[in-house]
Coordinates of C-alpha atoms in Angstrom, one line a residue:
R397 CA -28.5 -48.8 42.1
V398 CA -28.3 -49.3 45.8
E399 CA -26.0 -52.0 47.2
H400 CA -26.3 -53.9 50.5
P401 CA -22.8 -55.2 51.4
A402 CA -23.5 -55.0 55.1
G403 CA -26.2 -57.6 54.8
G404 CA -28.6 -55.9 57.2
Y405 CA -31.5 -57.6 55.3
K406 CA -30.6 -60.9 57.0
K407 CA -32.4 -59.5 60.1
L408 CA -35.7 -60.0 58.2
F409 CA -35.2 -63.7 58.6
E410 CA -34.4 -63.9 62.3
T411 CA -36.5 -65.4 65.0
V412 CA -38.1 -63.0 67.5
E413 CA -40.2 -63.4 70.6
E414 CA -43.8 -62.3 70.9
L415 CA -44.8 -59.5 73.2
A416 CA -46.8 -60.1 76.5
S417 CA -48.5 -56.7 76.0
P418 CA -48.2 -53.8 73.5
V419 CA -45.2 -51.5 73.7
T420 CA -45.2 -47.7 73.1
A421 CA -43.5 -46.5 70.0
H422 CA -41.4 -43.4 69.9
V423 CA -42.8 -40.9 67.3
T424 CA -40.8 -38.4 65.3
G425 CA -42.7 -36.1 63.0
R426 CA -46.5 -35.7 63.4
I427 CA -49.0 -38.6 63.1
P428 CA -52.0 -37.2 61.2
T429 CA -54.8 -36.7 63.7
W430 CA -57.3 -38.4 61.4
L431 CA -55.3 -41.6 61.3
R432 CA -57.1 -43.8 63.8
G433 CA -57.1 -47.6 63.8
S434 CA -54.7 -50.6 63.4
L435 CA -52.3 -51.8 60.9
L436 CA -52.4 -55.6 61.0
R437 CA -49.8 -57.7 59.2
C438 CA -48.7 -61.3 59.0
G439 CA -45.3 -63.0 58.4
P440 CA -43.0 -65.7 59.8
G441 CA -41.5 -65.1 63.2
L442 CA -40.0 -68.4 64.3
F443 CA -37.5 -69.8 61.8
E444 CA -36.4 -72.9 63.7
V445 CA -37.8 -75.2 66.4
G446 CA -35.0 -76.1 68.7
A447 CA -32.2 -77.4 66.5
E448 CA -34.5 -78.1 63.5
P449 CA -34.4 -75.2 60.9
F450 CA -37.2 -74.2 58.5
Y451 CA -35.8 -74.0 55.0
H452 CA -38.1 -71.8 53.0
L453 CA -39.4 -68.2 53.3
F454 CA -42.9 -69.5 53.6
D455 CA -42.2 -72.0 56.4
G456 CA -41.5 -69.9 59.6
Q457 CA -44.3 -69.9 62.1
A458 CA -47.0 -67.3 61.7
L459 CA -46.5 -64.1 63.7
L460 CA -49.3 -61.5 63.8
H461 CA -48.3 -57.8 64.1
K462 CA -50.3 -54.7 65.0
F463 CA -49.5 -51.0 65.1
D464 CA -52.2 -49.0 66.8
F465 CA -52.8 -45.3 66.0
K466 CA -54.8 -43.2 68.4
E467 CA -54.6 -39.4 68.9
G468 CA -51.1 -39.2 67.5
H469 CA -49.8 -42.0 69.7
V470 CA -48.6 -45.4 68.4
T471 CA -48.2 -48.8 70.1
Y472 CA -46.8 -52.0 68.7
H473 CA -48.0 -55.6 69.6
R474 CA -47.3 -59.0 68.2
R475 CA -48.3 -62.6 69.0
F476 CA -47.7 -66.0 67.4
V477 CA -50.9 -67.4 65.8
R478 CA -51.8 -70.5 67.8
T479 CA -52.1 -72.8 64.8
D480 CA -51.9 -76.6 65.1
A481 CA -48.5 -76.3 63.5
Y482 CA -47.3 -73.9 66.1
V483 CA -48.9 -75.5 69.2
R484 CA -47.7 -79.0 68.3
A485 CA -44.2 -77.7 67.6
M486 CA -44.1 -76.0 71.0
T487 CA -45.5 -79.1 72.7
E488 CA -43.2 -81.6 71.1
K489 CA -40.2 -79.3 70.7
R490 CA -39.7 -80.4 67.1
I491 CA -41.2 -79.6 63.6
V492 CA -44.4 -81.7 63.6
I493 CA -46.3 -80.4 60.5
T494 CA -44.6 -80.4 57.1
E495 CA -44.4 -76.8 55.8
F496 CA -44.0 -75.3 52.3
G497 CA -40.3 -76.2 52.0
T498 CA -39.6 -78.2 55.1
Y499 CA -40.4 -81.8 55.6
A500 CA -41.5 -82.8 59.2
Y501 CA -39.9 -86.1 60.1
P502 CA -42.1 -88.8 61.7
D503 CA -42.2 -88.8 65.5
P504 CA -39.0 -90.4 66.6
C505 CA -40.8 -91.7 69.7
K506 CA -43.2 -93.9 67.7
N507 CA -42.3 -97.6 67.1
I508 CA -41.9 -99.1 63.7
F509 CA -45.5 -100.3 63.5
S510 CA -47.2 -97.0 64.2
R511 CA -44.8 -95.3 61.8
F512 CA -45.7 -97.9 59.1
F513 CA -49.4 -97.1 59.5
S514 CA -48.9 -93.4 59.5
Y515 CA -47.6 -93.7 55.9
F516 CA -51.1 -94.4 54.8
K517 CA -52.7 -91.6 56.7
G518 CA -51.9 -89.1 54.0
V519 CA -50.5 -85.6 54.5
E520 CA -51.4 -83.5 57.4
V521 CA -51.9 -80.1 55.7
T522 CA -50.4 -77.1 57.4
D523 CA -52.5 -74.3 58.9
N524 CA -49.5 -72.0 59.3
A525 CA -51.3 -68.7 58.7
L526 CA -48.3 -66.5 57.8
V527 CA -49.4 -64.8 54.6
N528 CA -52.3 -62.4 55.1
V529 CA -55.3 -61.3 57.3
Y530 CA -58.7 -60.4 55.9
P531 CA -62.3 -59.7 57.2
V532 CA -65.3 -61.9 56.7
G533 CA -68.4 -60.3 58.2
E534 CA -67.3 -59.0 61.5
D535 CA -64.6 -61.6 61.9
Y536 CA -60.9 -61.5 61.0
Y537 CA -58.9 -64.4 59.6
A538 CA -55.2 -65.0 59.3
C539 CA -54.4 -67.3 56.3
T540 CA -52.0 -69.2 54.2
E541 CA -53.1 -70.9 51.0
T542 CA -54.4 -74.2 52.3
N543 CA -58.0 -75.1 53.3
F544 CA -57.3 -74.0 56.9
I545 CA -57.8 -70.4 57.9
T546 CA -57.5 -69.1 61.5
K547 CA -59.9 -66.7 63.2
I548 CA -58.1 -64.1 65.3
N549 CA -59.1 -61.3 67.6
P550 CA -57.8 -58.1 65.8
D551 CA -57.6 -56.2 69.2
T552 CA -55.8 -58.7 71.4
L553 CA -54.2 -60.8 68.6
E554 CA -55.4 -63.9 70.3
T555 CA -56.2 -67.0 68.3
I556 CA -59.9 -67.9 68.3
K557 CA -60.2 -71.0 66.2
Q558 CA -59.1 -73.0 63.2
V559 CA -61.6 -73.0 60.3
D560 CA -61.6 -75.7 57.6
L561 CA -62.9 -74.2 54.3
C562 CA -63.6 -77.7 53.0
K563 CA -66.5 -77.9 55.5
Y564 CA -68.3 -75.0 53.8
V565 CA -67.5 -75.1 50.1
S566 CA -66.0 -77.4 47.5
V567 CA -62.3 -76.2 47.3
N568 CA -59.0 -77.9 48.3
G569 CA -57.6 -74.6 49.4
A570 CA -58.0 -70.8 48.8
T571 CA -55.6 -68.0 48.0
A572 CA -54.4 -65.4 50.6
H573 CA -55.8 -62.7 48.3
P574 CA -59.5 -62.6 48.5
H575 CA -61.4 -59.6 47.0
V576 CA -63.5 -57.9 49.6
E577 CA -66.2 -55.6 48.2
N578 CA -67.5 -52.5 49.9
D579 CA -70.6 -54.3 51.1
G580 CA -68.5 -57.0 52.7
T581 CA -68.9 -59.7 50.1
V582 CA -65.8 -61.8 49.8
Y583 CA -64.6 -63.5 46.6
N584 CA -61.8 -66.1 46.4
I585 CA -60.5 -68.8 44.2
G586 CA -59.2 -72.3 44.9
N587 CA -58.3 -75.6 43.2
C588 CA -61.0 -78.3 43.2
F589 CA -62.0 -81.5 41.6
G590 CA -64.3 -80.8 38.8
K591 CA -66.4 -83.0 36.5
N592 CA -65.2 -86.6 35.8
F593 CA -62.2 -86.4 38.0
S594 CA -60.5 -83.6 36.2
L595 CA -59.1 -80.6 38.0
A596 CA -60.7 -77.1 37.9
Y597 CA -60.7 -73.8 39.8
N598 CA -63.7 -72.6 41.8
I599 CA -64.6 -69.0 42.5
I600 CA -66.3 -68.8 45.9
R601 CA -68.4 -66.1 47.3
I602 CA -69.0 -65.4 51.0
P603 CA -71.9 -63.0 51.4
P604 CA -71.8 -60.0 53.8
L605 CA -73.1 -60.3 57.4
Q606 CA -76.9 -60.5 57.3
A607 CA -79.5 -59.3 59.8
D608 CA -79.7 -62.8 61.3
K609 CA -76.0 -62.3 62.4
E610 CA -75.2 -65.9 61.3
D611 CA -71.6 -66.6 60.4
P612 CA -71.4 -65.7 56.7
M613 CA -69.0 -68.7 56.1
T614 CA -72.0 -71.0 56.4
K615 CA -73.5 -69.3 53.4
S616 CA -70.4 -69.6 51.1
E617 CA -71.1 -70.8 47.6
V618 CA -69.3 -71.6 44.3
V619 CA -70.1 -68.9 41.8
V620 CA -68.3 -70.2 38.7
Q621 CA -65.8 -72.9 37.8
F622 CA -62.8 -72.3 35.5
P623 CA -61.5 -75.3 33.6
C624 CA -57.9 -76.5 33.9
S625 CA -55.4 -76.6 31.0
D626 CA -54.3 -80.0 32.2
R627 CA -56.8 -82.3 33.9
F628 CA -54.2 -83.8 36.3
K629 CA -52.0 -80.7 37.0
P630 CA -53.6 -77.6 38.3
S631 CA -51.7 -74.3 38.1
Y632 CA -50.5 -72.6 41.2
V633 CA -52.9 -69.6 41.8
H634 CA -52.0 -66.8 44.2
S635 CA -54.5 -64.1 43.3
F636 CA -57.1 -63.1 40.7
G637 CA -58.8 -60.1 39.1
L638 CA -62.3 -58.7 39.9
T639 CA -64.4 -55.9 38.4
S640 CA -68.1 -55.1 39.0
N641 CA -69.0 -57.4 36.1
Y642 CA -66.1 -59.8 35.5
I643 CA -63.7 -62.3 37.1
V644 CA -60.3 -62.7 35.5
F645 CA -58.2 -65.8 36.2
V646 CA -54.6 -66.1 34.9
E647 CA -53.5 -69.7 34.5
T648 CA -49.7 -69.8 34.6
P649 CA -47.3 -72.6 33.6
V650 CA -46.3 -73.3 37.3
K651 CA -48.1 -76.6 37.9
I652 CA -48.8 -78.8 40.9
N653 CA -48.1 -82.4 40.2
L654 CA -51.1 -84.1 41.9
L655 CA -49.6 -87.5 41.8
K656 CA -46.7 -86.3 43.9
F657 CA -49.0 -84.2 46.0
L658 CA -51.3 -87.1 46.9
S659 CA -48.7 -89.8 47.2
S660 CA -47.2 -90.6 50.6
W661 CA -44.8 -87.7 51.3
S662 CA -43.3 -89.6 54.3
L663 CA -42.0 -92.3 52.0
W664 CA -39.7 -89.9 50.3
G665 CA -39.4 -87.0 52.7
A666 CA -41.3 -84.5 50.5
N667 CA -42.8 -81.1 51.1
Y668 CA -45.0 -78.8 49.1
M669 CA -42.2 -77.3 47.0
D670 CA -41.3 -80.8 45.7
C671 CA -44.7 -81.0 44.0
F672 CA -44.3 -78.0 41.7
E673 CA -43.1 -78.4 38.1
S674 CA -43.2 -76.1 35.1
N675 CA -45.1 -76.7 31.8
E676 CA -42.5 -75.4 29.3
T677 CA -44.8 -75.2 26.3
M678 CA -48.3 -73.9 27.4
G679 CA -47.3 -70.2 28.0
V680 CA -50.1 -68.5 30.0
W681 CA -53.9 -68.9 29.5
L682 CA -56.3 -66.2 30.7
H683 CA -59.9 -66.9 31.5
V684 CA -62.8 -64.5 32.0
A685 CA -66.2 -65.1 33.6
E686 CA -69.3 -62.9 34.1
K687 CA -69.5 -62.3 37.8
K688 CA -73.2 -62.0 38.3
K689 CA -74.3 -64.8 36.0
G690 CA -71.4 -67.0 36.9
R691 CA -71.0 -67.7 33.1
L692 CA -67.6 -68.5 31.5
L693 CA -66.7 -66.4 28.4
N694 CA -65.8 -68.8 25.7
I695 CA -62.7 -66.8 24.6
K696 CA -59.2 -68.3 24.7
Y697 CA -56.7 -65.7 25.6
R698 CA -53.0 -66.8 25.3
T699 CA -49.7 -65.1 25.9
S700 CA -46.0 -66.1 26.6
A701 CA -44.9 -67.7 29.9
F702 CA -44.7 -65.8 33.2
N703 CA -45.1 -66.4 36.9
L704 CA -47.8 -64.3 38.5
F705 CA -48.4 -63.7 42.2
H706 CA -50.1 -60.3 42.5
H707 CA -52.7 -58.6 40.4
I708 CA -52.4 -54.9 40.7
N709 CA -55.9 -54.0 39.6
T710 CA -58.5 -54.8 36.8
Y711 CA -61.1 -52.6 35.2
E712 CA -63.5 -52.4 32.3
D713 CA -63.3 -49.9 29.5
N714 CA -65.5 -49.8 26.4
G715 CA -65.7 -53.6 25.8
F716 CA -62.2 -54.3 27.1
L717 CA -60.8 -55.6 30.3
I718 CA -57.6 -53.9 31.5
V719 CA -55.6 -56.4 33.6
D720 CA -52.5 -55.0 35.4
L721 CA -50.1 -57.5 36.8
C722 CA -46.8 -58.0 38.6
T723 CA -45.2 -60.7 36.4
W724 CA -41.9 -62.6 36.5
K725 CA -40.8 -63.6 33.0
G726 CA -40.5 -67.3 32.0
F727 CA -41.8 -70.6 33.4
E728 CA -39.3 -71.4 36.1
F729 CA -40.9 -71.1 39.5
V730 CA -39.8 -67.9 41.4
Y731 CA -40.2 -69.7 44.7
N732 CA -37.2 -71.8 43.9
Y733 CA -35.2 -68.7 44.7
L734 CA -36.8 -68.0 48.1
Y735 CA -35.1 -70.5 50.2
L736 CA -33.8 -68.9 53.4
A737 CA -30.2 -70.0 52.6
N738 CA -30.5 -67.8 49.4
L739 CA -32.1 -64.9 51.2
R740 CA -29.6 -64.9 54.1
A741 CA -26.5 -65.1 51.8
N742 CA -23.9 -62.4 51.6
W743 CA -24.8 -59.6 49.1
D744 CA -22.6 -60.7 46.3
E745 CA -24.1 -64.2 46.5
V746 CA -27.7 -62.8 46.7
K747 CA -27.0 -60.9 43.5
R748 CA -25.5 -63.9 41.8
Q749 CA -28.6 -66.0 42.5
A750 CA -31.0 -63.3 41.4
E751 CA -29.2 -63.0 38.0
K752 CA -30.4 -66.5 37.2
A753 CA -34.0 -66.0 38.4
P754 CA -37.0 -65.0 36.3
Q755 CA -37.0 -61.2 35.7
P756 CA -39.7 -59.0 37.1
E757 CA -41.9 -56.7 35.1
A758 CA -45.2 -54.9 35.8
R759 CA -47.4 -55.3 32.8
R760 CA -50.8 -54.2 31.4
Y761 CA -52.8 -56.7 29.4
V762 CA -55.9 -55.7 27.5
L763 CA -58.6 -58.4 26.9
P764 CA -61.3 -57.7 24.2
L765 CA -64.7 -59.0 25.3
H766 CA -66.5 -58.9 22.0
I767 CA -64.9 -60.9 19.2
D768 CA -65.8 -60.8 15.5
K769 CA -64.4 -63.6 13.4
A770 CA -64.1 -61.2 10.5
D771 CA -61.2 -59.5 12.4
T772 CA -58.9 -62.6 12.2
G773 CA -55.3 -61.5 12.0
K774 CA -56.0 -58.0 13.4
N775 CA -55.2 -56.3 16.7
L776 CA -58.6 -55.9 18.4
V777 CA -57.4 -53.3 20.9
T778 CA -58.8 -49.9 19.9
L779 CA -58.2 -48.0 23.2
P780 CA -56.2 -44.9 22.5
Y781 CA -54.1 -44.9 25.7
T782 CA -52.4 -48.3 25.6
T783 CA -49.8 -50.1 23.4
A784 CA -51.1 -53.5 24.6
T785 CA -52.4 -55.7 21.7
A786 CA -54.7 -58.6 21.3
T787 CA -54.5 -60.4 18.0
L788 CA -57.3 -62.8 16.8
R789 CA -55.6 -65.8 15.3
S790 CA -57.0 -68.3 12.8
D791 CA -57.4 -71.0 15.5
E792 CA -59.7 -68.6 17.3
T793 CA -57.3 -67.9 20.2
I794 CA -56.4 -64.4 21.0
W795 CA -52.7 -63.7 21.4
L796 CA -51.9 -60.9 23.9
E797 CA -48.9 -58.7 24.0
P798 CA -48.5 -56.4 27.1
E799 CA -47.8 -52.8 27.6
V800 CA -44.9 -52.6 30.1
I801 CA -45.7 -50.3 33.0
F802 CA -42.6 -50.8 35.1
S803 CA -39.3 -52.6 34.3
G804 CA -35.9 -52.4 35.8
P805 CA -33.2 -55.1 35.7
R806 CA -33.7 -57.3 38.8
H807 CA -35.7 -54.5 40.3
A808 CA -39.2 -55.6 41.0
F809 CA -42.3 -53.5 41.6
E810 CA -44.1 -56.1 43.9
F811 CA -46.6 -56.4 46.7
P812 CA -48.8 -53.8 44.9
Q813 CA -51.5 -51.9 46.7
I814 CA -54.0 -49.3 45.5
N815 CA -56.7 -47.1 46.9
Y816 CA -58.7 -50.3 46.9
K817 CA -62.0 -49.1 48.6
K818 CA -62.6 -46.5 45.9
Y819 CA -60.7 -47.7 42.9
G820 CA -60.6 -51.5 43.2
G821 CA -62.0 -53.0 39.9
K822 CA -62.3 -49.4 38.4
P823 CA -60.2 -47.2 36.2
Y824 CA -57.4 -45.9 38.4
T825 CA -54.1 -44.0 38.2
Y826 CA -51.8 -44.9 41.1
T827 CA -50.3 -48.0 42.6
Y828 CA -47.9 -48.3 45.5
G829 CA -45.4 -51.2 45.6
L830 CA -42.4 -52.6 47.5
G831 CA -39.2 -52.4 45.5
L832 CA -37.2 -55.6 45.4
N833 CA -33.5 -55.3 44.6
H834 CA -32.4 -58.8 43.7
F835 CA -35.2 -60.0 46.0
V836 CA -34.1 -57.7 48.8
P837 CA -36.9 -55.2 49.7
D838 CA -35.1 -51.9 49.8
R839 CA -37.5 -49.1 48.7
L840 CA -41.1 -48.1 48.4
C841 CA -42.4 -47.0 45.1
K842 CA -45.4 -45.1 43.8
L843 CA -46.3 -45.7 40.1
N844 CA -48.6 -43.7 37.8
V845 CA -49.9 -46.5 35.6
K846 CA -50.9 -44.0 32.9
T847 CA -47.7 -41.9 32.6
K848 CA -45.3 -44.5 34.2
E849 CA -44.0 -41.7 36.4
T850 CA -42.5 -43.0 39.7
W851 CA -41.9 -41.7 43.2
V852 CA -39.4 -43.5 45.5
W853 CA -38.8 -43.6 49.2
Q854 CA -35.4 -45.2 50.0
E855 CA -32.8 -45.0 52.8
P856 CA -29.5 -46.8 53.1
D857 CA -29.6 -50.1 55.0
S858 CA -33.4 -49.9 55.5
Y859 CA -35.7 -52.7 54.5
P860 CA -39.4 -51.8 54.2
S861 CA -42.5 -54.0 53.9
E862 CA -45.5 -53.9 51.5
P863 CA -46.9 -50.3 51.5
I864 CA -50.5 -50.0 52.7
F865 CA -52.5 -47.0 51.4
V866 CA -54.9 -45.3 53.9
P867 CA -57.2 -42.7 52.3
H868 CA -57.8 -39.3 54.0
P869 CA -61.4 -39.3 55.4
D870 CA -62.2 -36.2 53.3
A871 CA -60.1 -37.3 50.2
L872 CA -60.9 -35.5 47.0
E873 CA -58.3 -37.2 44.9
E874 CA -57.2 -40.8 44.4
D875 CA -53.9 -40.3 46.2
D876 CA -55.1 -38.1 49.1
G877 CA -53.9 -40.1 52.1
V878 CA -50.9 -41.8 53.6
V879 CA -48.8 -45.0 53.0
L880 CA -47.8 -47.2 55.9
S881 CA -44.9 -49.6 55.9
I882 CA -42.9 -51.5 58.5
V883 CA -39.2 -50.8 58.1
I884 CA -36.2 -52.4 59.7
S885 CA -32.9 -50.5 59.9
P886 CA -30.5 -52.9 61.7
G887 CA -27.4 -50.9 60.9
A888 CA -28.5 -47.4 61.7
G889 CA -28.7 -46.2 65.3
P890 CA -30.3 -47.7 68.4
K891 CA -33.8 -48.4 67.1
P892 CA -33.9 -51.6 65.0
A893 CA -37.4 -51.0 63.4
Y894 CA -40.1 -48.5 62.9
L895 CA -43.5 -47.9 61.3
L896 CA -43.1 -45.4 58.5
I897 CA -45.8 -43.0 57.4
L898 CA -45.5 -41.3 54.0
N899 CA -47.6 -38.7 52.2
A900 CA -49.1 -40.7 49.3
K901 CA -48.9 -37.7 47.0
D902 CA -45.1 -37.5 46.8
M903 CA -43.8 -40.4 49.0
S904 CA -42.3 -37.9 51.4
E905 CA -42.0 -38.8 55.1
V906 CA -44.7 -37.6 57.4
A907 CA -43.7 -39.4 60.6
R908 CA -42.1 -42.6 61.9
A909 CA -42.8 -44.6 65.1
E910 CA -39.7 -46.4 66.3
V911 CA -39.7 -49.6 68.4
E912 CA -36.9 -51.2 70.4
V913 CA -37.4 -54.7 68.9
N914 CA -36.5 -56.2 65.6
I915 CA -39.5 -57.0 63.3
P916 CA -39.0 -59.9 60.8
V917 CA -40.4 -59.9 57.3
T918 CA -44.2 -59.5 56.8
F919 CA -46.0 -60.3 53.6
H920 CA -49.5 -58.8 53.6
G921 CA -52.0 -57.1 55.8
L922 CA -54.6 -54.4 56.1
F923 CA -55.5 -51.2 57.9
K924 CA -58.5 -51.6 60.2
K925 CA -60.2 -48.2 60.8
A926 CA -61.1 -47.4 64.4

């Protein structure tokens, strides 16, 4: 087990300046000649406005990063996304929009009357697009999890415009983890108001760019609606599963209290985090729908409580759905442990906090699609290669027990990536993840989901980001390609950060491209081929 007493990880949560123009990175090793394009990633880059701090990991203002690869040369560029939240903070020199874990106080310059009236205006929802970037048609959007996404220019990193999803389709927000199919179709999920005032979850589909070159957003539609376990309290949803024929939605016990969410936050200085609560009795409910027909399967899958942020992959096999997940055991919300004060603490304190938090585990669940009442009391899983079970109970629910595919005490396999273009929604063997050691990202890990064999890249006092797999253009095997990650190494030597290129076969280093500036934490991103 690696320790971090020097606390270099604190540099992940330090404000940086954007760049006026791209800087050249210093390459050691050899960049593969076939690697041409850009790695685009999002994360927070401004952790305070003047003297006012942001409190939570998901509050810092969105910074868009780009590493460009061309003929073995690498450049690095970054720009703040010009969201309303950022522009207004810069203009007024204070936090103007309430973020995930930071309440924005009312304008001190307003008089008591205008302040009184602003209590009734409701919440101004943040557009701080710090989580991910994804393509829609020929456009690229930076996003968070609200109804606002931000169109950006992937070449210059300039902000083009804010887009309100509510204008196009019936959702109150959408996740930062859409599925993008090879033809360009985008699927996403978001909370919505369903029939007779009760809550539900809508799956939305945005079609690929058509010959008429119209913005595909204008053609968005709801494909299917999943019911909610509690009509007034939707679950927090961060991602979902998709195969060629099915959509899988995992409903966890982390709930949004709508009464709190819709009440006047300014009356009690609230933020988004204050609106979460846990349902301690429901466990986890899984829902399946047929993708093409938009039809809900009337099968009630149940299992014990966990938090879920990231689906690894989902596929169909002989009448079963295999659902691979990065889970955190229990119903307490993991985000409670991601306040910046926790993450910036000294190593012993970081460890102490993580001991109390839900424990991470990568799991495989197997969902039978064809149910025969005659099998009550039996395990319905007949696949030879898994120990996961699904037991039909007399109340017609199906109780699931997982197969554990990765587990280490307070060592998470998280931010999972796969060879998505070829193996997303299909049977697969490998996933690449970021290893969190008591929430500190300190290694990159490749996992064989069939044999549970692992390969690890790790260096002392080095803090990597989510690994992104880029396939070799002439790949014959699933893991022919490279893995890209942004690493900061604050202690070691003159260069504070670098882009790391690993051979995906064995996680050995191929090359690195060092820059002279610190790079704060990034969450998600993509490789855009040239």
